[in-house]
PDB file of C-alpha atoms in Angstrom:
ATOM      1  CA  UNK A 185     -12.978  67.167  14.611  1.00 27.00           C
ATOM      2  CA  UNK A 186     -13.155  66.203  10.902  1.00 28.00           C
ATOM      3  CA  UNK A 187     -10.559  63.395   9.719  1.00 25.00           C
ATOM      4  CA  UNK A 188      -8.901  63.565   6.621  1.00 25.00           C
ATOM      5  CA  UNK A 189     -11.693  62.322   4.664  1.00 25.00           C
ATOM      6  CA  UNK A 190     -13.759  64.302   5.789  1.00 26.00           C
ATOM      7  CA  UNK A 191     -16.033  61.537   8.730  1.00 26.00           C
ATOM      8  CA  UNK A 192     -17.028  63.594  11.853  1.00 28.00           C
ATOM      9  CA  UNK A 193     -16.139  61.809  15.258  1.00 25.00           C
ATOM     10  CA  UNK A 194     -17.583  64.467  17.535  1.00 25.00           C
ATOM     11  CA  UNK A 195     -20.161  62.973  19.469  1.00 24.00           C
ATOM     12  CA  UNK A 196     -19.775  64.245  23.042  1.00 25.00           C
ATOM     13  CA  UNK A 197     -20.503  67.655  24.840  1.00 28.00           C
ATOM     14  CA  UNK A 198     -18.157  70.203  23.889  1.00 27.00           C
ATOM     15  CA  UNK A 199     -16.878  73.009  25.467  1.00 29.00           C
ATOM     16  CA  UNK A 200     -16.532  76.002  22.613  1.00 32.00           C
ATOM     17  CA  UNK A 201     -14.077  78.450  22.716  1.00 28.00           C
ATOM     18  CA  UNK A 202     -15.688  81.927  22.890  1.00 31.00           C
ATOM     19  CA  UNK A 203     -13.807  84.754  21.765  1.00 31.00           C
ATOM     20  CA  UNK A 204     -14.536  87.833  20.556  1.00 37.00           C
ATOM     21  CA  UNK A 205     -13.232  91.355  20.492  1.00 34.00           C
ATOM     22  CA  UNK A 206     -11.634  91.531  24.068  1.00 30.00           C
ATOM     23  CA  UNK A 207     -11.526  88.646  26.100  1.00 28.00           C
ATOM     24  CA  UNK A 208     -12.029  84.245  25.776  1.00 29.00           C
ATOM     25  CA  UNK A 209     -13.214  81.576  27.915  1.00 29.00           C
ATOM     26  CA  UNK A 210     -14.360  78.584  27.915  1.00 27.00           C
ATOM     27  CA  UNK A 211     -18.224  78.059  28.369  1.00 32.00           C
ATOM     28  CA  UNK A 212     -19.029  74.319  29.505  1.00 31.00           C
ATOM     29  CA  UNK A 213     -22.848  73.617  28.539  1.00 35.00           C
ATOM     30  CA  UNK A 214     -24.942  70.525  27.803  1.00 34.00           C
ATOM     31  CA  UNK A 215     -25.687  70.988  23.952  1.00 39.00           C
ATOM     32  CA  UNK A 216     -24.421  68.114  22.508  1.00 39.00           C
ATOM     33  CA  UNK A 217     -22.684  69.526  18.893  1.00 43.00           C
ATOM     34  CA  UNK A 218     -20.641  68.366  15.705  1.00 45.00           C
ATOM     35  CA  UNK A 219     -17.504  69.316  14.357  1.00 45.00           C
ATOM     36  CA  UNK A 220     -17.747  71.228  10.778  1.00 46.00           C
ATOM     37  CA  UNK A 221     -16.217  68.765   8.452  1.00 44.00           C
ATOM     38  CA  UNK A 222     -14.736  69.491   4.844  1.00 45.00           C
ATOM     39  CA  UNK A 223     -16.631  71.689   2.816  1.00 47.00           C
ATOM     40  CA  UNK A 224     -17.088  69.796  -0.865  1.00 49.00           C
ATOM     41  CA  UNK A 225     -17.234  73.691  -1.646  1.00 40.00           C
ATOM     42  CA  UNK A 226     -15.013  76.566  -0.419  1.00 37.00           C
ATOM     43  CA  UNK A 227     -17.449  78.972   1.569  1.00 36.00           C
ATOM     44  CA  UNK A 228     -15.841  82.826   0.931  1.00 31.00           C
ATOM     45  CA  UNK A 229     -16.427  85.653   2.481  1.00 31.00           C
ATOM     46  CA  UNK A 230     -17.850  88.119   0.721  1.00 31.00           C
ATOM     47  CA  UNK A 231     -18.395  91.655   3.512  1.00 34.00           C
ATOM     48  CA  UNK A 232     -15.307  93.847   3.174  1.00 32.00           C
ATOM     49  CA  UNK A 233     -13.654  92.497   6.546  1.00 35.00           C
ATOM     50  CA  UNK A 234     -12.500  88.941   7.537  1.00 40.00           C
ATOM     51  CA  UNK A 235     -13.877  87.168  10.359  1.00 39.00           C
ATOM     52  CA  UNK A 236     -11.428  87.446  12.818  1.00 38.00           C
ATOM     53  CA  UNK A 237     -11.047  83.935  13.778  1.00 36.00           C
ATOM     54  CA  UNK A 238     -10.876  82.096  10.348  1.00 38.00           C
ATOM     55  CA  UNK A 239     -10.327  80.157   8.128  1.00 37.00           C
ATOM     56  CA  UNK A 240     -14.117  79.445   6.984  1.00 39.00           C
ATOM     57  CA  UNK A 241     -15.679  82.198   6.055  1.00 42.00           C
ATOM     58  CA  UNK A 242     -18.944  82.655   4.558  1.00 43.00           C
ATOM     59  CA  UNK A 243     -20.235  84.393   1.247  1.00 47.00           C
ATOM     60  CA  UNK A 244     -23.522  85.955   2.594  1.00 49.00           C
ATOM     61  CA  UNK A 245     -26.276  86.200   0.011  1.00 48.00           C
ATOM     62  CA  UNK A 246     -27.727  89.717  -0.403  1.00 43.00           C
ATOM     63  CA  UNK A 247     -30.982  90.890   1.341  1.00 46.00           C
ATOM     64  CA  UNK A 248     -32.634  94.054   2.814  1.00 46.00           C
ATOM     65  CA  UNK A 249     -31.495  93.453   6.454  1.00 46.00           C
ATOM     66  CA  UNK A 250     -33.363  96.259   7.231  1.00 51.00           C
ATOM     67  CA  UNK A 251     -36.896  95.180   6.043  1.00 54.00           C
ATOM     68  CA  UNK A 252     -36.260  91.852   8.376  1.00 51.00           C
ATOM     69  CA  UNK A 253     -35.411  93.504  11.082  1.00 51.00           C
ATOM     70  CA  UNK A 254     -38.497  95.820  10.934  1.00 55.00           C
ATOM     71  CA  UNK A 255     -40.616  92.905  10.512  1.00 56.00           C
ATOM     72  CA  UNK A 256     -39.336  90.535  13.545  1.00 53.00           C
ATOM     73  CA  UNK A 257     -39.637  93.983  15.509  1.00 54.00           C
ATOM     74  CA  UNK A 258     -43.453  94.601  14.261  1.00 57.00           C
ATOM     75  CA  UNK A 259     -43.881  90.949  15.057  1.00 51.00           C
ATOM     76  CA  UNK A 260     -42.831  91.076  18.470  1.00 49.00           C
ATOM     77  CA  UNK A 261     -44.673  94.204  19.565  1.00 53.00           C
ATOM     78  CA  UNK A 262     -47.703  92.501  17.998  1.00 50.00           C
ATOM     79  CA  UNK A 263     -46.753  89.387  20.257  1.00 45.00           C
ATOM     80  CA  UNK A 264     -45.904  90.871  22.989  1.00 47.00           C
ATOM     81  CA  UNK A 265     -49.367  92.806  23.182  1.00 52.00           C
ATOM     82  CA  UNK A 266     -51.558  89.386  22.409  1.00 45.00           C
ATOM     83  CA  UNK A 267     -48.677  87.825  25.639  1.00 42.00           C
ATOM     84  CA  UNK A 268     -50.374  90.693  27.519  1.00 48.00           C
ATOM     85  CA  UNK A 269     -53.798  90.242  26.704  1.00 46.00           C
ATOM     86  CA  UNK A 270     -54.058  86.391  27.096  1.00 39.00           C
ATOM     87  CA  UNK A 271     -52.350  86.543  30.876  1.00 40.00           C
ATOM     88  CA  UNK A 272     -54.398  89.212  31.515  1.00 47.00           C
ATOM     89  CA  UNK A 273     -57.697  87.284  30.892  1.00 45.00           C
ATOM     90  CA  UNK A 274     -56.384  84.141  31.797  1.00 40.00           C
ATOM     91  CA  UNK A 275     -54.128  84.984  34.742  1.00 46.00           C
ATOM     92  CA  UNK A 276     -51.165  82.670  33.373  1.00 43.00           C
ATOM     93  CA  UNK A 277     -48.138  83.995  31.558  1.00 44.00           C
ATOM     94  CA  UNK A 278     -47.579  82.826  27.888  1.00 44.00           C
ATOM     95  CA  UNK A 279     -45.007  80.558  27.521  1.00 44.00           C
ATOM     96  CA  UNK A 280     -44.040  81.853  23.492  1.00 43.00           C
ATOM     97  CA  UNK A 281     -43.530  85.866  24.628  1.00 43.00           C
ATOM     98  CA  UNK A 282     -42.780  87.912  27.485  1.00 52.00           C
ATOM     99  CA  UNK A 283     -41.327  91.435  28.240  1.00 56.00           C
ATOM    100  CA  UNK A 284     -37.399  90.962  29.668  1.00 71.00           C
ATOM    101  CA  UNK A 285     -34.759  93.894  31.729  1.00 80.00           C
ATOM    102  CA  UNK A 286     -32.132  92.019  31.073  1.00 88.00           C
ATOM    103  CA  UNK A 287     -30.334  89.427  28.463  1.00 92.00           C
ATOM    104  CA  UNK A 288     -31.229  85.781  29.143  1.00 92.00           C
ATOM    105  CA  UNK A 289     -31.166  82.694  27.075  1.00 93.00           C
ATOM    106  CA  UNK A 290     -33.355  82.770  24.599  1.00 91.00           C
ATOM    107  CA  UNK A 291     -34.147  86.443  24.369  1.00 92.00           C
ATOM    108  CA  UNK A 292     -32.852  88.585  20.608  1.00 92.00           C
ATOM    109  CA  UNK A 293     -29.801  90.614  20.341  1.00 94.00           C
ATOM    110  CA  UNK A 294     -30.556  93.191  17.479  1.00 93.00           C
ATOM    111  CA  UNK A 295     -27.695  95.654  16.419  1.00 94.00           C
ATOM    112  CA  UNK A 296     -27.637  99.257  16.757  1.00 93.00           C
ATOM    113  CA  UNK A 297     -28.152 100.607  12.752  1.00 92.00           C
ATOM    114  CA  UNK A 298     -25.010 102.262  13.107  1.00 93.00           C
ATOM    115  CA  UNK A 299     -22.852  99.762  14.617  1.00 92.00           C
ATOM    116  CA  UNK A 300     -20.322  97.439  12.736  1.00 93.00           C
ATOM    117  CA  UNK A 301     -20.248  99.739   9.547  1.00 91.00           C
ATOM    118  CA  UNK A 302     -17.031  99.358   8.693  1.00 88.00           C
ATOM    119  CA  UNK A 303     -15.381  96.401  10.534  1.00 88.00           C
ATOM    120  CA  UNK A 304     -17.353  93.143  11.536  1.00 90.00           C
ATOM    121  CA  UNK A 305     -19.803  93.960   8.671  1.00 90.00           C
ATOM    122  CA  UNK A 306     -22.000  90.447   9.413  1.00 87.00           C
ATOM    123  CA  UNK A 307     -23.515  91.992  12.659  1.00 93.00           C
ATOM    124  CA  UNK A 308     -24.544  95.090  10.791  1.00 93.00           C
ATOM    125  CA  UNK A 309     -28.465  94.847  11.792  1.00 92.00           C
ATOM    126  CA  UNK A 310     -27.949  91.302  12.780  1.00 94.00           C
ATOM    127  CA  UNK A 311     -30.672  89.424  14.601  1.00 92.00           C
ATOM    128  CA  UNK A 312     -29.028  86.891  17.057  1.00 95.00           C
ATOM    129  CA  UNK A 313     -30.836  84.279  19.270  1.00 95.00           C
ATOM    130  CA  UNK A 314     -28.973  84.441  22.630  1.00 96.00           C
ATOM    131  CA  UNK A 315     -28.715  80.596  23.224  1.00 96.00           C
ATOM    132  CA  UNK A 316     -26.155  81.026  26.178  1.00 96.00           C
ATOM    133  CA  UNK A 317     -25.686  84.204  29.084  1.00 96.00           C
ATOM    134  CA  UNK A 318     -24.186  83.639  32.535  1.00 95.00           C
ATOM    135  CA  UNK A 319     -21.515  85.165  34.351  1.00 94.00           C
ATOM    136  CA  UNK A 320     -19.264  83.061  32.484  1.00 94.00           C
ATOM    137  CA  UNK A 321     -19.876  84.679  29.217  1.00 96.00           C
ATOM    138  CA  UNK A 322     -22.806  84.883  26.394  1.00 96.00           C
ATOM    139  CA  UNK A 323     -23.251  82.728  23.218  1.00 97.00           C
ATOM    140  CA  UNK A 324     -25.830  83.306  19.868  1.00 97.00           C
ATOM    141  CA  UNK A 325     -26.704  82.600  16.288  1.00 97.00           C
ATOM    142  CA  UNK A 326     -27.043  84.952  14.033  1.00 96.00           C
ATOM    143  CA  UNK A 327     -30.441  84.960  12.275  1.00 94.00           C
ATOM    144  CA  UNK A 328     -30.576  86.888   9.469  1.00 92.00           C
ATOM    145  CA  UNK A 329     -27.059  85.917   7.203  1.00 94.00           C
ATOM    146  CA  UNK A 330     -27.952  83.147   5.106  1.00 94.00           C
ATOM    147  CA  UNK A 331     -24.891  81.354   3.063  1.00 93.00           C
ATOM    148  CA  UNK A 332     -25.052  80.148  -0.515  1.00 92.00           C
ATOM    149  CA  UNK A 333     -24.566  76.603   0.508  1.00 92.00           C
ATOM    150  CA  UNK A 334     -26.594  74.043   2.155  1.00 93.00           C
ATOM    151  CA  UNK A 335     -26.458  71.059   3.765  1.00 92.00           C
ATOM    152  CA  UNK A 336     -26.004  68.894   1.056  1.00 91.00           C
ATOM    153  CA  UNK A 337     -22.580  70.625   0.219  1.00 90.00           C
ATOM    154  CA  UNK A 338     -20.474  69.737   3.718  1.00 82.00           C
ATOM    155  CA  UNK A 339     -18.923  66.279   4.095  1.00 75.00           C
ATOM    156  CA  UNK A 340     -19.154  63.960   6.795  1.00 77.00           C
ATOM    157  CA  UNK A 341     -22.882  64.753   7.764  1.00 80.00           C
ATOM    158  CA  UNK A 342     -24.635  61.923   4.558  1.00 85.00           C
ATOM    159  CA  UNK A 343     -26.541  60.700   7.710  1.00 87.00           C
ATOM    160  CA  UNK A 344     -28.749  63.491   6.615  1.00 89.00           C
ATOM    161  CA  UNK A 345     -28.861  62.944   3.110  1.00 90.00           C
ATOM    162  CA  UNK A 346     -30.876  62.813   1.213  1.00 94.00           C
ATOM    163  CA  UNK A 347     -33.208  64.239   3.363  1.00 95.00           C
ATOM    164  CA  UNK A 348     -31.824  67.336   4.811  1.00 96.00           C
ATOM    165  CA  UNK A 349     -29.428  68.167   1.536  1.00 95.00           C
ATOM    166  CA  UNK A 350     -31.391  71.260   0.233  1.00 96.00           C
ATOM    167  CA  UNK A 351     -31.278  72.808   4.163  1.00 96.00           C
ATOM    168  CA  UNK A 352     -29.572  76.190   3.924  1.00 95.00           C
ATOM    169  CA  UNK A 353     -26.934  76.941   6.139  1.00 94.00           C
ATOM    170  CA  UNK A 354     -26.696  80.209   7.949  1.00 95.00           C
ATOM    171  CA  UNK A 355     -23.366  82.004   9.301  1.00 94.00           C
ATOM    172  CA  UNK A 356     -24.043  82.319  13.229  1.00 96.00           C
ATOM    173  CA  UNK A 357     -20.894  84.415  13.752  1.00 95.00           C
ATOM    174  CA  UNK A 358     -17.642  84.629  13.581  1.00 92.00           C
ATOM    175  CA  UNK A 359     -16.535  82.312  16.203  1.00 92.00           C
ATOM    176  CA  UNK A 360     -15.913  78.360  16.084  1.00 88.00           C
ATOM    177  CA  UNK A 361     -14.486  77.415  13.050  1.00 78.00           C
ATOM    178  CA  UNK A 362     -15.520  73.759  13.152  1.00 76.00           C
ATOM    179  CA  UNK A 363     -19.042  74.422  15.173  1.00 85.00           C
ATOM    180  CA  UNK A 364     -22.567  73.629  13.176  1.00 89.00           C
ATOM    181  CA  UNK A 365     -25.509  73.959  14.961  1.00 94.00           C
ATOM    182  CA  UNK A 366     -28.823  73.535  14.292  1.00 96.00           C
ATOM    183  CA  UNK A 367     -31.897  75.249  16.034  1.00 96.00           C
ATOM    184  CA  UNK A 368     -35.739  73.686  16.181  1.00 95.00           C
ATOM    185  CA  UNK A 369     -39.066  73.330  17.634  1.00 93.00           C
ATOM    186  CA  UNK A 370     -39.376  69.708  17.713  1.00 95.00           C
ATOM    187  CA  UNK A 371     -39.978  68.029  20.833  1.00 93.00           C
ATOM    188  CA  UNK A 372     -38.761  64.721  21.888  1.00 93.00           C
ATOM    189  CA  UNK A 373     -35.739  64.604  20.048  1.00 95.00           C
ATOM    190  CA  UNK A 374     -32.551  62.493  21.446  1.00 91.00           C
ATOM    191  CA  UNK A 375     -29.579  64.527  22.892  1.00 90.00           C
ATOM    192  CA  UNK A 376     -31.077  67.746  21.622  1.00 95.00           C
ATOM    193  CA  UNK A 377     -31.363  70.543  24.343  1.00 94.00           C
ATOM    194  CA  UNK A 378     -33.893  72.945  25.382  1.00 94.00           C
ATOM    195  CA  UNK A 379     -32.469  76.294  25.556  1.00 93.00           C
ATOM    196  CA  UNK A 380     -36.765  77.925  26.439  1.00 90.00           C
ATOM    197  CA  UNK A 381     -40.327  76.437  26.112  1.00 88.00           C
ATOM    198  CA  UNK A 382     -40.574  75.336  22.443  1.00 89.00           C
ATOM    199  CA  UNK A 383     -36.972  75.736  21.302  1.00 93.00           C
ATOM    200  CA  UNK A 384     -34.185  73.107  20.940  1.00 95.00           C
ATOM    201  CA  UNK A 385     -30.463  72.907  20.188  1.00 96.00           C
ATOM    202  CA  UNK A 386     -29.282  69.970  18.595  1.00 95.00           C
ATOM    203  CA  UNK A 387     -30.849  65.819  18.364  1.00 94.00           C
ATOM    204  CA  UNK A 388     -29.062  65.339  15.148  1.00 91.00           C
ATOM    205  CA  UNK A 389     -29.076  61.512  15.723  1.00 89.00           C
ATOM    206  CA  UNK A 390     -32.481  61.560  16.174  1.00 94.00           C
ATOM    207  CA  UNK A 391     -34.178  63.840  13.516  1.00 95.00           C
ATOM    208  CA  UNK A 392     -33.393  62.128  10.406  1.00 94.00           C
ATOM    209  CA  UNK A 393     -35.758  59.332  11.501  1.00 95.00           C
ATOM    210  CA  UNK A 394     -38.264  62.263  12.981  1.00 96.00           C
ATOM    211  CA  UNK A 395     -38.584  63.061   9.619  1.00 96.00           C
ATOM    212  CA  UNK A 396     -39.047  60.132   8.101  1.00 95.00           C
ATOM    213  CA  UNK A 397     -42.058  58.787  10.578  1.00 95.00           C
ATOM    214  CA  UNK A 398     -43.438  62.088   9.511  1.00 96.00           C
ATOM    215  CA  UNK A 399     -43.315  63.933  13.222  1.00 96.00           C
ATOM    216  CA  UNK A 400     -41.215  67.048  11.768  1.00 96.00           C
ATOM    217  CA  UNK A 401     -40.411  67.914   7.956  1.00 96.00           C
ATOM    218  CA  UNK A 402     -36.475  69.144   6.902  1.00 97.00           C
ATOM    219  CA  UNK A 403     -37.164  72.873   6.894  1.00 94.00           C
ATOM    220  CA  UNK A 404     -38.356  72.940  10.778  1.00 95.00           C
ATOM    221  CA  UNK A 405     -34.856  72.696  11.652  1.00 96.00           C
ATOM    222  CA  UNK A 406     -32.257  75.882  10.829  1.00 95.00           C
ATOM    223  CA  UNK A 407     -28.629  75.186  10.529  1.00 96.00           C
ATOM    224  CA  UNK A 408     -25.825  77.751  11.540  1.00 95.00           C
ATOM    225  CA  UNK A 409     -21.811  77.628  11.034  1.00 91.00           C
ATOM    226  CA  UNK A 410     -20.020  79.314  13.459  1.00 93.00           C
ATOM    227  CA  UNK A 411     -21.492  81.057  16.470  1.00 96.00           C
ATOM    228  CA  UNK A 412     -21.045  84.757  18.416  1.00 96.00           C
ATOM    229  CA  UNK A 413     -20.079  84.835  21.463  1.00 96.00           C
ATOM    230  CA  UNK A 414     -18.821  86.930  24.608  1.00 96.00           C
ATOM    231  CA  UNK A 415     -16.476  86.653  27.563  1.00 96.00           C
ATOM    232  CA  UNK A 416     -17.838  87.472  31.283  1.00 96.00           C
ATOM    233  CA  UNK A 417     -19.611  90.484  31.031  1.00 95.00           C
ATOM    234  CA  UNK A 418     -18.529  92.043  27.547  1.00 96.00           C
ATOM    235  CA  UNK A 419     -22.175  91.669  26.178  1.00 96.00           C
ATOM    236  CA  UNK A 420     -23.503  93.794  28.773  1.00 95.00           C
ATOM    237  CA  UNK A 421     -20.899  96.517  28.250  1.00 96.00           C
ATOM    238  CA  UNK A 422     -22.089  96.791  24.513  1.00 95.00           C
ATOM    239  CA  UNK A 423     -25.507  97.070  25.605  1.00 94.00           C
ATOM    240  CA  UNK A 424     -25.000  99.730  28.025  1.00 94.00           C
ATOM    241  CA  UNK A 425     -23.102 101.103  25.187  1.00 94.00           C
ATOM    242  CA  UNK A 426     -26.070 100.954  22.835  1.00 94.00           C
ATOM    243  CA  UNK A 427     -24.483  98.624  20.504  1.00 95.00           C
ATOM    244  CA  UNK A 428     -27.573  96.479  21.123  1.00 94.00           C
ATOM    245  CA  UNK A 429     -30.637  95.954  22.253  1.00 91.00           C
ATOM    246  CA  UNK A 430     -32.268  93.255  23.359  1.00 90.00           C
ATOM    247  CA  UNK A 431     -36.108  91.969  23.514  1.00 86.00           C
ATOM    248  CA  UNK A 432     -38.479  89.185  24.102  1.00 79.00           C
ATOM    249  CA  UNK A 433     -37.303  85.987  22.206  1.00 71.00           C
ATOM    250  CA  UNK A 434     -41.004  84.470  20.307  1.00 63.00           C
ATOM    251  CA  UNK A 435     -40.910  81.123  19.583  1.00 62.00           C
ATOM    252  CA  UNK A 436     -43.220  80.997  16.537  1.00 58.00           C
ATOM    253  CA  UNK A 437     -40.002  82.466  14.817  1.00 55.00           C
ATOM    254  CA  UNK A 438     -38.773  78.143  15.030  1.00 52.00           C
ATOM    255  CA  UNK A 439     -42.910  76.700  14.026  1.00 49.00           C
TER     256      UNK A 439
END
């Protein structure tokens, strides 16, 4: 956790607290994440209700949810055809799409238009990358609710600085008060995790100094406070709900 002044200390696996709605566990994986230090800046909430679990909150810059969602969904049906094609011809699956039945890691969560309308307004049409799902419970990032702030603003991560200081940071839910992630394509990269083929979690020790050999650039990595997540089977009751649905994750989304 963050000291007084602000220093982070976490530098071991972690084992987040998920809870949301109904139920809580504990979800042991191998991502290797920070504590949130001090804000040098105050993130507010600005939807009409309060994250449930916090005390950070995040002031979510306005955008037509609707128009992203209709493109990422125009994008994967375009994808997913081109998957088709190319395994069909070349009698190997693509590694960047496929079809899915079921929720696994890696695959989108997008919300039901009509869901979270008046309470939990930051999943209303929320995109979320599913970066955790087992029997033990389900974990994701929000894509689509950019902050105000950006790297440069939180204390205890100058490591980074200068060269990751203009990276926005994204709310990834409303769980973990003192999580940050961060989400990339780049290969190689010490203690970062592969979650699929193409996309990481993590190697913050290690990408400063990608950067600077010039192997990956600032904005190929996408930061997130906070994180969604679900006890042991309460994702799948919202889906056969119709809260959401779920499709093939593409990994060009992260190049």
């Amino acid at each position: 956790m963050a000291t007084a002044a602000g220093a982070c200390s976490l530098r071991h696996p972690v084992a987040p607290l998920f809870a949301r709605r109904e139920s809580s566990f504990y979800y042991r994986h191998q991502h290797k994440s920070r504590g949130l230090p001090t804000l040098k800046r105050r993130i507010r909430a600005s939807a009409s209700d309060e994250a449930e679990d916090g005390d950070l909150q995040a002031k979510v810059q306005q955008a037509d949810w609707r128009a992203f969602r209709a493109r990422l969904l125009q994008k994967t049906a375009s994808l997913d055809a081109a998957a088709a094609a190319v395994s069909a011809e070349s009698g190997t699956p693509e590694l960047w799409a496929h079809s899915i039945t079921q929720p696994e890691p890696g695959c989108l969560l997008i919300a039901n238009p009509t869901a979270f309308l008046s309470r939990q307004q930051y999943f209303h049409q929320a995109v979320i990358f599913l970066f955790a799902h087992s029997n033990e419970g389900s974990a994701g990032l929000i894509l689509n609710r950019p902050t105000e702030y950006n790297l440069g603003q939180l204390a205890g991560f100058e490591e980074l600085l200068p060269d990751f200081a203009s990276c926005p940071l994204y709310m990834g839910g409303d769980v973990g008060a003192n999580a940050l992630h961060v989400v990339h394509g780049v290969h190689g990269l010490e203690d970062s995790m592969q979650v699929i083929p193409g996309v990481y979690m993590g190697g913050i020790k290690s990408m400063k100094a990608s950067v600077q050999r010039g192997e990956s650039k600032p904005d190929d990595y996408r930061w997130f406070v906070r994180y969604a997540g679900w006890g042991p089977g309460q994702l799948e009751r919202e889906i056969a709900m119709g809260v959401w649905s779920f499709c093939l994750f593409i990994s060009k989304l992260w190049c």
